[in-house]
């Protein structure tokens, strides 16, 4: 008998065409709704885009220089699975300093971006059927990763109260049943800017400790808060060596390094030791020249200055943008406490995809549709305000034009 071709269906695949062969969890993944809007207008010079979550200025010169020098020195080889010891030390020292904690490098792994850190954490913790509780709306990757692994995602929605996105703490605690495997908290939150207060954070932690639930915090926006603090509330000062706690962090946002793909995980030392194996089967290691840039970001004093300058720029942009929104009573614009997004809705427009398309076509204004962040975001729009004042003012002028045209119809 001739050997079976890899393209022939296996017996259990029945008559299914090749396109249906991936696992069910993959087939059920939604395509990005942000991409759906952005792809339609990519390359159009008449469109002003605010749809992606990144700053419009490149990484600081001294960080780029450190990466370039490493490349020039021929540092193009594999590195340790968990990252360069020097970078792990620099991250441990940075986190300890920032949060008044006592973290050792054994609790740190360098990973190739925040999203990779989230996926690695999910691979470390989740089995099919595991229950994972997530506060939503949230960046879709956070809810899709557990689903890829076959876990069940329970969403606990934020709600707008008194002009701010807020968490119903009791609702979250009730959702954290003893059979829950993990809770994922993204604070400051993408897309709403909601930032958990220290008391609620500690209540969640105490509850999870009691029930053996893993607490995973997505802290990629922790430096981008607007109340004058240097960081959002963090559990790091409270964490004991054997707590079921993982913090995922990234160089992408605070140091404007989205294209570098560099981040880190803070977790119990035995977790980190096992994580090395999982990193091996994902990316194996982070590139050395990328890690050289990351070391410069943390060790050079100009790193903190760059974070501070970005925060100032975001605060100025937020002020300008919300002044603009306040001229339109039909716009509901809860004020974000952190991150880099305004999450708004306009009375009379229920369908956010249709609205995002109309803004694009009528006014050349590129915003992300809120339903990209889950059913809670239906009817809302996300505006990334990591931009200079001229660009924000131009965006607002386009919004004004759109509302005038629509109002006159
Ligand atoms: C909530 C959240 N977590 C994690 C990330 C991951 O960022 P990166 O993979 O660039 O480190 C993002 C990026 O947009 C995000 O919004």
Coordinates of C-alpha atoms and ligand atoms in Angstrom, one line a residue:
X1 CA 0.0 0.0 0.0
X2 CA 1.3 3.5 -0.9
X3 CA 2.4 5.6 2.2
X4 CA -0.3 8.1 3.2
X5 CA 0.4 11.7 2.1
X6 CA 0.5 14.3 4.8
X7 CA -2.2 16.1 2.8
X8 CA -4.6 13.2 3.0
X9 CA -7.2 13.6 5.8
X10 CA -6.6 11.4 8.8
X11 CA -9.5 9.0 9.6
X12 CA -10.8 11.3 12.4
X13 CA -10.9 14.3 10.1
X14 CA -13.6 12.6 8.0
X15 CA -14.4 14.6 4.9
X16 CA -13.4 18.0 6.3
X17 CA -11.4 20.1 3.9
X18 CA -7.8 21.1 4.7
X19 CA -8.9 24.6 5.8
X20 CA -10.9 23.1 8.7
X21 CA -8.0 21.0 10.1
X22 CA -6.6 23.3 12.8
X23 CA -7.9 22.7 16.3
X24 CA -11.4 23.9 17.1
X25 CA -10.0 26.6 19.5
X26 CA -8.0 28.1 16.6
X27 CA -10.9 28.0 14.2
X28 CA -13.1 29.9 16.7
X29 CA -10.6 32.7 17.2
X30 CA -11.9 36.0 15.9
X31 CA -10.0 38.1 13.4
X32 CA -8.9 41.4 14.8
X33 CA -11.6 44.0 14.4
X34 CA -9.0 46.8 14.7
X35 CA -7.2 45.3 11.8
X36 CA -10.4 45.1 9.8
X37 CA -10.7 48.9 10.0
X38 CA -7.0 49.6 9.8
X39 CA -6.4 47.3 6.8
X40 CA -9.2 49.0 4.9
X41 CA -7.3 52.4 5.1
X42 CA -3.6 51.3 5.3
X43 CA -1.4 53.6 3.2
X44 CA -4.1 56.3 2.6
X45 CA -2.5 59.7 3.1
X46 CA -5.9 61.3 3.9
X47 CA -6.4 59.2 7.0
X48 CA -5.1 60.2 10.5
X49 CA -4.7 56.9 12.4
X50 CA -5.1 56.6 16.2
X51 CA -6.1 52.9 16.1
X52 CA -3.0 51.1 17.3
X53 CA -1.6 51.2 20.8
X54 CA 1.8 52.8 20.4
X55 CA 3.5 56.1 20.7
X56 CA 4.3 57.9 17.5
X57 CA 7.9 58.7 18.5
X58 CA 10.7 56.3 18.1
X59 CA 12.7 54.7 21.0
X60 CA 15.1 57.2 22.7
X61 CA 18.4 57.6 20.9
X62 CA 20.6 56.2 23.7
X63 CA 18.6 52.9 23.8
X64 CA 18.8 52.6 20.0
X65 CA 22.6 53.3 20.3
X66 CA 23.1 50.5 22.8
X67 CA 21.3 48.0 20.5
X68 CA 23.3 49.2 17.5
X69 CA 26.6 48.9 19.3
X70 CA 25.8 45.3 20.3
X71 CA 25.0 44.5 16.7
X72 CA 28.1 46.2 15.5
X73 CA 30.1 44.1 18.0
X74 CA 28.7 41.0 16.4
X75 CA 26.5 40.0 19.2
X76 CA 24.2 37.9 17.1
X77 CA 24.2 34.6 18.9
X78 CA 21.7 32.6 21.0
X79 CA 21.6 33.6 24.7
X80 CA 20.3 32.0 27.9
X81 CA 16.7 30.9 27.9
X82 CA 15.9 33.1 30.8
X83 CA 17.8 36.1 29.5
X84 CA 21.2 37.7 30.1
X85 CA 22.1 37.6 33.8
X86 CA 22.9 41.3 33.6
X87 CA 19.4 42.2 32.3
X88 CA 17.7 39.9 34.9
X89 CA 19.7 41.7 37.6
X90 CA 18.8 45.1 36.1
X91 CA 15.1 44.2 36.0
X92 CA 15.1 42.8 39.6
X93 CA 16.8 46.0 40.8
X94 CA 14.5 48.3 38.8
X95 CA 11.3 46.5 40.1
X96 CA 12.6 46.5 43.7
X97 CA 13.4 50.2 43.5
X98 CA 10.2 51.2 41.9
X99 CA 7.9 49.1 44.2
X100 CA 9.9 49.1 47.4
X101 CA 10.2 45.3 47.1
X102 CA 13.0 42.8 47.5
X103 CA 13.2 40.9 44.3
X104 CA 16.1 38.7 43.2
X105 CA 17.0 37.8 39.6
X106 CA 15.9 34.2 40.2
X107 CA 12.3 35.6 40.1
X108 CA 12.8 37.2 36.7
X109 CA 12.8 35.9 33.2
X110 CA 13.4 38.0 30.1
X111 CA 10.8 37.3 27.4
X112 CA 10.3 38.5 23.8
X113 CA 7.5 40.9 24.5
X114 CA 4.5 41.3 26.8
X115 CA 2.3 39.2 24.6
X116 CA 4.9 36.4 24.6
X117 CA 5.0 36.7 28.4
X118 CA 1.2 36.3 28.6
X119 CA 1.3 33.3 26.3
X120 CA 4.1 31.6 28.2
X121 CA 2.3 32.2 31.5
X122 CA -0.9 30.7 30.0
X123 CA 1.1 27.7 28.8
X124 CA 2.7 27.3 32.2
X125 CA -0.6 27.4 34.1
X126 CA -3.6 26.4 32.0
X127 CA -5.0 23.0 31.0
X128 CA -8.1 22.5 28.8
X129 CA -11.3 23.2 30.8
X130 CA -9.5 25.4 33.4
X131 CA -11.6 28.3 34.6
X132 CA -9.9 31.7 34.1
X133 CA -11.5 35.0 35.3
X134 CA -10.7 38.2 33.4
X135 CA -11.8 41.8 34.0
X136 CA -13.2 43.2 30.7
X137 CA -13.3 44.9 28.3
X138 CA -9.7 44.2 27.6
X139 CA -7.1 43.9 24.9
X140 CA -8.5 40.9 23.0
X141 CA -5.2 38.9 23.2
X142 CA -5.7 38.6 27.0
X143 CA -8.9 36.7 26.6
X144 CA -8.0 34.7 23.5
X145 CA -4.7 33.2 24.8
X146 CA -6.5 31.1 27.5
X147 CA -9.1 30.0 24.9
X148 CA -6.3 28.8 22.5
X149 CA -5.2 26.5 25.3
X150 CA -8.8 25.3 25.8
X151 CA -9.4 27.1 29.1
X152 CA -12.8 28.6 29.9
X153 CA -12.9 32.4 30.2
X154 CA -15.3 34.1 32.6
X155 CA -15.6 37.8 32.0
X156 CA -16.2 40.3 34.8
X157 CA -17.2 43.6 33.2
X158 CA -16.2 47.1 34.3
X159 CA -19.0 49.7 34.3
X160 CA -19.0 53.5 34.0
X161 CA -19.9 55.2 37.3
X162 CA -19.6 58.9 38.0
X163 CA -17.7 59.4 34.7
X164 CA -15.1 56.7 35.4
X165 CA -14.7 53.1 34.6
X166 CA -15.1 51.1 37.8
X167 CA -14.8 47.6 39.0
X168 CA -17.6 45.9 41.0
X169 CA -15.3 44.2 43.5
X170 CA -18.0 41.9 45.0
X171 CA -18.9 40.7 41.5
X172 CA -15.2 39.9 40.8
X173 CA -14.7 38.1 44.2
X174 CA -17.9 36.1 43.6
X175 CA -16.6 35.0 40.2
X176 CA -13.4 33.8 41.8
X177 CA -14.8 30.5 43.0
X178 CA -12.4 27.9 44.6
X179 CA -12.3 25.9 41.4
X180 CA -10.9 28.9 39.5
X181 CA -7.3 28.4 38.2
X182 CA -6.3 32.0 37.6
X183 CA -7.5 35.6 37.4
X184 CA -5.9 38.0 34.9
X185 CA -6.0 41.7 35.8
X186 CA -4.8 44.3 33.3
X187 CA -4.3 47.6 35.1
X188 CA -4.0 50.3 33.8
X189 CA -6.4 48.7 31.4
X190 CA -6.4 48.7 27.6
X191 CA -8.9 50.0 26.3
X192 CA -10.6 51.9 29.2
X193 CA -7.6 53.3 31.3
X194 CA -9.3 51.8 34.4
X195 CA -6.7 51.4 37.1
X196 CA -7.3 49.2 40.1
X197 CA -7.0 50.8 43.5
X198 CA -4.7 49.3 46.1
X199 CA -7.4 48.2 48.4
X200 CA -9.3 46.3 45.7
X201 CA -6.1 44.8 44.4
X202 CA -5.2 43.6 47.9
X203 CA -8.7 42.2 48.5
X204 CA -8.4 40.1 45.3
X205 CA -5.0 38.9 46.3
X206 CA -6.1 37.9 49.8
X207 CA -9.1 36.0 48.3
X208 CA -7.0 34.2 45.8
X209 CA -4.4 33.3 48.4
X210 CA -7.1 31.7 50.5
X211 CA -8.3 29.6 47.5
X212 CA -5.0 28.8 45.8
X213 CA -6.0 30.8 42.7
X214 CA -3.1 32.2 40.6
X215 CA -3.1 36.0 40.2
X216 CA -1.7 37.1 36.9
X217 CA -1.2 40.9 36.5
X218 CA -0.6 42.4 33.1
X219 CA 1.4 45.4 34.1
X220 CA 2.6 46.7 30.7
X221 CA 1.0 50.2 31.4
X222 CA 2.0 50.4 35.1
X223 CA 4.3 53.5 34.5
X224 CA 1.6 55.3 32.5
X225 CA -0.7 56.8 35.2
X226 CA -2.0 60.3 35.4
X227 CA -2.4 61.1 39.1
X228 CA 1.2 62.2 39.7
X229 CA 2.4 58.8 40.8
X230 CA 5.4 57.0 39.3
X231 CA 3.4 53.8 38.9
X232 CA 0.0 52.1 39.3
X233 CA -0.7 50.1 42.5
X234 CA 1.2 46.9 42.4
X235 CA 1.2 43.7 44.5
X236 CA 5.0 43.3 44.2
X237 CA 5.7 44.7 47.7
X238 CA 3.3 42.2 49.3
X239 CA 4.3 39.0 47.3
X240 CA 5.9 36.2 49.3
X241 CA 8.3 33.8 47.6
X242 CA 5.7 31.0 47.3
X243 CA 2.7 33.1 46.4
X244 CA 0.8 32.1 43.2
X245 CA 1.6 35.4 41.6
X246 CA 2.9 36.3 38.1
X247 CA 3.5 39.8 36.8
X248 CA 3.9 40.2 33.0
X249 CA 5.6 43.4 32.0
X250 CA 7.1 45.0 28.8
X251 CA 9.5 47.5 27.5
X252 CA 7.0 48.3 24.7
X253 CA 4.9 51.0 26.2
X254 CA 6.9 52.9 28.9
X255 CA 10.1 53.1 26.9
X256 CA 8.4 53.3 23.4
X257 CA 10.0 50.0 22.3
X258 CA 7.1 48.3 20.7
X259 CA 9.1 47.0 17.7
X260 CA 11.9 45.6 19.8
X261 CA 9.7 42.8 21.3
X262 CA 11.2 42.8 24.8
X263 CA 9.5 42.1 28.1
X264 CA 9.8 40.2 31.4
X265 CA 8.0 37.9 33.8
X266 CA 8.2 38.2 37.6
X267 CA 7.1 35.0 39.3
X268 CA 8.2 32.5 42.1
X269 CA 11.7 31.2 41.5
X270 CA 10.6 27.6 40.9
X271 CA 8.1 28.8 38.3
X272 CA 10.9 30.8 36.6
X273 CA 13.2 27.7 36.6
X274 CA 10.5 25.7 34.8
X275 CA 9.6 28.6 32.5
X276 CA 13.1 28.3 30.9
X277 CA 11.9 25.0 29.3
X278 CA 8.8 26.6 27.9
X279 CA 10.7 29.6 26.5
X280 CA 13.0 27.1 24.8
X281 CA 10.0 25.7 22.9
X282 CA 8.6 29.1 22.0
X283 CA 11.3 31.6 21.1
X284 CA 14.4 29.9 22.8
X285 CA 15.8 33.2 23.9
X286 CA 15.7 37.0 23.4
X287 CA 18.2 38.4 21.0
X288 CA 21.3 39.8 22.6
X289 CA 21.2 43.2 20.9
X290 CA 17.6 43.7 22.0
X291 CA 18.6 42.9 25.6
X292 CA 21.5 45.4 25.3
X293 CA 18.9 48.1 24.5
X294 CA 16.7 46.9 27.4
X295 CA 19.7 47.1 29.8
X296 CA 20.4 50.7 28.7
X297 CA 16.7 51.6 29.2
X298 CA 16.9 50.4 32.9
X299 CA 20.5 51.3 33.8
X300 CA 21.0 54.7 32.1
X301 CA 19.5 57.6 34.0
X302 CA 18.0 58.8 30.7
X303 CA 15.6 55.8 30.9
X304 CA 13.6 57.2 33.7
X305 CA 13.7 60.6 32.0
X306 CA 12.2 59.0 28.8
X307 CA 9.4 57.4 30.9
X308 CA 8.7 60.7 32.6
X309 CA 8.6 62.6 29.3
X310 CA 6.2 60.1 27.8
X311 CA 3.9 60.4 30.8
X312 CA 4.0 64.2 30.5
X313 CA 3.2 64.0 26.8
X314 CA 0.3 61.6 27.4
X315 CA -1.1 63.9 30.1
X316 CA -0.9 66.9 27.8
X317 CA -2.6 64.9 25.0
X318 CA -5.3 63.7 27.4
X319 CA -6.1 67.2 28.5
X320 CA -6.4 68.5 25.0
X321 CA -8.5 65.5 23.8
X322 CA -10.9 65.6 26.7
X323 CA -11.3 69.4 26.3
X324 CA -12.3 68.7 22.8
X325 CA -14.8 66.0 23.8
X326 CA -16.4 68.3 26.3
X327 CA -17.5 70.6 23.5
X328 CA -19.9 67.8 22.4
X329 CA -22.6 66.8 24.8
X330 CA -23.4 63.8 22.7
X331 CA -20.0 62.3 23.5
X332 CA -19.6 60.1 26.6
X333 CA -15.9 60.1 27.6
X334 CA -15.0 58.5 30.9
X335 CA -11.6 59.9 32.0
X336 CA -8.9 57.3 31.9
X337 CA -6.6 57.1 35.0
X338 CA -3.8 55.4 33.1
X339 CA -2.6 53.7 29.8
X340 CA -2.8 55.7 26.6
X341 CA -6.4 55.5 25.4
X342 CA -9.7 57.3 25.5
X343 CA -12.7 54.9 25.3
X344 CA -15.7 56.9 24.2
X345 CA -19.1 56.6 22.7
X346 CA -21.3 59.0 20.7
X347 CA -25.0 59.1 21.4
X348 CA -27.1 57.9 18.4
X349 CA -24.4 55.5 17.1
X350 CA -24.9 51.9 18.3
X351 CA -22.8 50.0 15.8
X352 CA -19.2 50.8 16.5
X353 CA -17.9 49.0 13.4
X354 CA -20.2 51.1 11.2
X355 CA -19.2 54.2 13.1
X356 CA -15.5 53.5 12.8
X357 CA -16.0 53.0 9.0
X358 CA -18.0 56.2 8.8
X359 CA -15.4 58.3 10.6
X360 CA -12.8 56.9 8.3
X361 CA -14.8 57.6 5.1
X362 CA -16.3 61.0 6.1
X363 CA -13.5 62.6 8.1
X364 CA -10.4 60.5 7.6
X365 CA -10.3 59.8 11.3
X366 CA -8.9 56.3 12.2
X367 CA -10.2 54.9 15.5
X368 CA -10.5 51.4 16.8
X369 CA -14.0 49.9 17.2
X370 CA -14.8 49.1 20.8
X371 CA -16.3 45.7 20.1
X372 CA -12.7 44.6 19.3
X373 CA -12.3 44.5 23.1
X374 CA -15.3 42.2 23.7
X375 CA -19.1 42.5 24.0
X376 CA -18.7 45.1 26.7
X377 CA -17.1 47.5 24.2
X378 CA -20.0 47.3 21.7
X379 CA -20.9 50.9 20.7
X380 CA -17.6 52.4 22.0
X381 CA -14.5 53.6 20.2
X382 CA -10.8 53.6 21.3
X383 CA -8.6 56.5 20.6
X384 CA -4.9 56.1 21.3
X385 CA -3.6 59.5 22.4
X386 CA 0.1 58.8 22.5
X387 CA 0.6 61.7 20.0
X388 CA 1.7 65.3 19.9
X389 CA -0.6 68.3 20.3
X390 CA -0.9 69.0 16.6
X391 CA -1.9 65.6 15.7
X392 CA -4.5 65.5 18.5
X393 CA -5.9 68.9 17.4
X394 CA -6.1 67.6 13.8
X395 CA -8.0 64.5 15.1
X396 CA -10.4 66.7 17.0
X397 CA -11.0 68.9 14.0
X398 CA -11.9 65.8 12.0
X399 CA -14.2 64.6 14.7
X400 CA -15.9 68.0 14.8
X401 CA -16.3 67.9 11.0
X402 CA -17.9 64.4 11.2
X403 CA -20.3 65.4 13.9
X404 CA -21.3 68.6 12.0
X405 CA -22.0 66.7 8.8
X406 CA -23.9 63.9 10.6
X407 CA -25.8 66.4 12.7
X408 CA -26.9 68.2 9.6
X409 CA -28.3 65.1 7.9
Ligands
LIG1 C1 -3.0 45.1 27.9 C2 -1.8 44.8 27.1 N1 -1.0 43.8 27.5 C3 0.1 43.4 26.8 C4 0.5 44.0 25.6 C5 1.7 43.5 25.0 O1 2.6 44.4 24.5 P1 4.0 43.9 23.8 O2 3.7 42.5 23.3 O3 4.3 44.9 22.7 O4 5.0 43.9 24.9 C6 -0.3 45.1 25.1 C7 0.0 45.7 23.8 O5 -0.8 46.4 23.3 C8 -1.5 45.4 25.9 O6 -2.3 46.4 25.5

